[in-house]
Each structure stands twice: as C-alpha cells, then as structure tokens.
Amino acid sequence: MADAESGTGLPASLEVAWGLRERPAKGPRPGLSLDRIVDTAVRIAAAEGLGAVSMGRVAKELGVSTMSLYRYVGAKGELCVLMQEAALGAPPEAPPAGTGWRECLAWWARTQRAVFRQNLWLLRIPVSGPPIGPNSLAWMEAALSGLDSTGLREEEKLSVLMLVSGYVRNESVLMSDLEAGVRASGVEPVESLRRYATALGALTDAERHPAITRLLSSGVFDYEDEDEDEDDNEFDFGLDRVLDGIEVLVESRR
C-alpha cells in the first residue's frame, strides 16, 4: 500500500527499492526478507514461467505462510515490478561521449533485447504503467540521454523511446513464441522451415498467390544449416528501419 506521507505515492516495497525507507528489521520468521522473496520469485519464473509465480507459491518455497509475505510486499503486482527490477539490473556502461544518437539507440535496443532473451518470463509481465523502479528509470535515462544531440523536443524523445522499446519488446515476444512452438514440436528449426515451405507450396499457386509464389521461388526458406545469427540479422534489419524513420524526423528538426 502506498504511503501518502512519503510524497512518492509508491508502495512501501518500491520505496525500499529506492532506498527511501528502511527494510523491515524483523520479520515474522527469522531470515525472511524482501530480497529473499524477490529472488525466490525470480527463480520460480526462470524455471517454470511467470504463471507459476504466486504469493502462495513463493511462501511455500520459503517455508512461511502466505500472509507473512505481506509485511514486505503488498500484492503480486508489486512483486512483479520488483522481479523486473532484479532481472533488468542497471544498464551496462553507455557508449562514450560524442557517440551519435543512432549508435546510442542501437546499443540500447540490443542490450535491452539481450536482457529479455536471458529472462523470457519478463516478457509476460503486463505493461500496466510507465517505468518507476530505479533500474527501469536508469534504462530510460540511458535512452533519453542518447537523444540529447538530436534537437528533438522532449515529448518527441519520449515518443522515440516508446517506439524503439515497443519494437524490442514485440520482436522478443515473437521470437520467444516461435522458438517455444518449435521446441514443442520436437522438430529442428531448419526442418520446421522446410516443412513450412512445403506446406506453402501445396496450399498456394501462382494465380491466386503470385507474391508468395515468388517468395518460395527465391529460396528464402532453403536453409542448409541452422544459422545462430539469423535471429540477430532479422532484429538488426527491423531496428535499422525503425532508426531510418527516426532519422527522417531528426533531420527535419535541423
């Protein structure tokens, strides 16, 4: 529950994360702490997915009653925010001063994507509001700082950040879902693409689907070996197109 006297309007658990209030000195069970609660929830999510995380499950893993957790965190929504903070961490060192805005945004997008790829459960946390935790705001600061040289208005910088972060998140969700589907099928990715191409060839024809026919004829699905860099290439292609659009806006402001 938020503390009206603090001035932040944040739940107590998030004020602890910001260092604005002391952590509870004594809990209902020795050794129980906010850090242990969050770490346990992250471990469950990493092993079984976000859907496996509940206050009851975390309490069971810690060997305490569910009600005892509420001394530290008010609800699962708060816990998810704290889990996100723990998984995100602080952003790595930004490119050196003088680096162009395009390179800065590309660095930001790729490093954020790497975090998502290492913690796929993060993508399942609903986006219920703007970033508010210390690590989330550090990532936001890094992106906005990279736009300092653009001449964009502040509201435009925020829109650019939302555009790029939306692309990163959407691409990460798509790749995660596709990979999960391939794993569930038990078929290697290259073989899965071959089967897809075969199915397309059987279902389409040049008269009704001329564009798909040209796509198949180009050999775009004819992979001999699984290319570990293919996902990165697809991501970079899309990111470059997003940055191309932003560059048009930046140049119009100069």
GROMACS .gro file of N, CA, C and O in nm, residues 12 25 30-31 34 52 67 71 86-87 93 95 108 127 146 149 158 168 173-174 183 187 193 217 224 231 245:
model
  108
   12ALA      N    1   0.521   0.070  -0.039
   12ALA     CA    2   0.636   0.066   0.053
   12ALA      C    3   0.750  -0.018  -0.003
   12ALA      O    4   0.867   0.016   0.012
   25ALA      N    5   1.313  -0.450   0.978
   25ALA     CA    6   1.423  -0.505   1.056
   25ALA      C    7   1.398  -0.648   1.100
   25ALA      O    8   1.487  -0.732   1.103
   30PRO      N    9   1.257  -1.558   1.118
   30PRO     CA   10   1.398  -1.519   1.103
   30PRO      C   11   1.449  -1.554   0.963
   30PRO      O   12   1.423  -1.662   0.911
   31GLY      N   13   1.522  -1.462   0.902
   31GLY     CA   14   1.580  -1.486   0.771
   31GLY      C   15   1.493  -1.443   0.656
   31GLY      O   16   1.541  -1.436   0.543
   34LEU      N   17   1.281  -0.900   0.202
   34LEU     CA   18   1.229  -0.864   0.070
   34LEU      C   19   1.318  -0.921  -0.040
   34LEU      O   20   1.269  -0.970  -0.141
   52ALA      N   21   0.377  -1.948  -1.297
   52ALA     CA   22   0.395  -2.031  -1.179
   52ALA      C   23   0.415  -1.949  -1.052
   52ALA      O   24   0.413  -2.003  -0.941
   67MET      N   25   0.052  -1.514   0.431
   67MET     CA   26   0.027  -1.385   0.494
   67MET      C   27   0.155  -1.318   0.541
   67MET      O   28   0.162  -1.195   0.548
   71ARG      N   29   0.402  -0.848   0.480
   71ARG     CA   30   0.477  -0.750   0.558
   71ARG      C   31   0.579  -0.680   0.469
   71ARG      O   32   0.619  -0.567   0.496
   86ALA      N   33   1.489  -0.664  -1.051
   86ALA     CA   34   1.601  -0.754  -1.022
   86ALA      C   35   1.659  -0.812  -1.151
   86ALA      O   36   1.782  -0.823  -1.166
   87ALA      N   37   1.573  -0.849  -1.245
   87ALA     CA   38   1.619  -0.910  -1.369
   87ALA      C   39   1.684  -0.808  -1.463
   87ALA      O   40   1.784  -0.836  -1.529
   93GLU      N   41   2.752  -0.003  -1.918
   93GLU     CA   42   2.812   0.128  -1.947
   93GLU      C   43   2.773   0.174  -2.087
   93GLU      O   44   2.786   0.101  -2.185
   95PRO      N   45   2.770   0.397  -2.444
   95PRO     CA   46   2.877   0.437  -2.537
   95PRO      C   47   2.942   0.567  -2.491
   95PRO      O   48   2.879   0.649  -2.423
  108TRP      N   49   2.132   0.065  -2.703
  108TRP     CA   50   2.029   0.049  -2.602
  108TRP      C   51   1.933  -0.064  -2.639
  108TRP      O   52   1.898  -0.147  -2.556
  127VAL      N   53   0.233  -0.481  -1.911
  127VAL     CA   54   0.277  -0.341  -1.902
  127VAL      C   55   0.158  -0.261  -1.850
  127VAL      O   56   0.067  -0.226  -1.925
  146GLY      N   57   2.085   0.946  -2.487
  146GLY     CA   58   2.140   0.923  -2.620
  146GLY      C   59   2.079   1.010  -2.727
  146GLY      O   60   2.134   1.022  -2.837
  149SER      N   61   2.159   1.498  -2.864
  149SER     CA   62   2.214   1.575  -2.976
  149SER      C   63   2.118   1.587  -3.094
  149SER      O   64   2.153   1.645  -3.197
  158LEU      N   65   1.049   1.118  -2.592
  158LEU     CA   66   0.973   1.015  -2.523
  158LEU      C   67   0.902   0.924  -2.622
  158LEU      O   68   0.899   0.801  -2.606
  168VAL      N   69   1.156  -0.353  -2.968
  168VAL     CA   70   1.238  -0.453  -2.899
  168VAL      C   71   1.150  -0.556  -2.829
  168VAL      O   72   1.172  -0.678  -2.841
  173VAL      N   73   0.909  -1.097  -2.801
  173VAL     CA   74   0.793  -1.183  -2.777
  173VAL      C   75   0.771  -1.277  -2.896
  173VAL      O   76   0.749  -1.398  -2.878
  174LEU      N   77   0.780  -1.222  -3.017
  174LEU     CA   78   0.758  -1.303  -3.136
  174LEU      C   79   0.861  -1.416  -3.146
  174LEU      O   80   0.826  -1.532  -3.169
  183ARG      N   81   1.022  -2.583  -3.025
  183ARG     CA   82   1.063  -2.680  -2.921
  183ARG      C   83   0.950  -2.777  -2.890
  183ARG      O   84   0.973  -2.898  -2.873
  187VAL      N   85   1.078  -3.068  -3.357
  187VAL     CA   86   1.142  -3.064  -3.489
  187VAL      C   87   1.249  -2.955  -3.489
  187VAL      O   88   1.228  -2.847  -3.435
  193LEU      N   89   1.126  -2.507  -4.097
  193LEU     CA   90   1.113  -2.414  -4.210
  193LEU      C   91   1.090  -2.489  -4.341
  193LEU      O   92   1.012  -2.446  -4.425
  217SER      N   93   0.999  -1.923  -5.466
  217SER     CA   94   1.096  -1.943  -5.574
  217SER      C   95   1.231  -1.879  -5.546
  217SER      O   96   1.333  -1.920  -5.600
  224GLU      N   97   2.038  -2.467  -4.526
  224GLU     CA   98   2.104  -2.597  -4.513
  224GLU      C   99   2.137  -2.628  -4.369
  224GLU      O  100   2.128  -2.741  -4.324
  231ASP      N  101   1.852  -1.485  -3.620
  231ASP     CA  102   1.762  -1.403  -3.539
  231ASP      C  103   1.818  -1.263  -3.520
  231ASP      O  104   1.744  -1.164  -3.524
  245GLY      N  105   1.351   0.573  -3.991
  245GLY     CA  106   1.235   0.662  -3.977
  245GLY      C  107   1.260   0.773  -3.877
  245GLY      O  108   1.223   0.889  -3.900
   0.00000   0.00000   0.00000
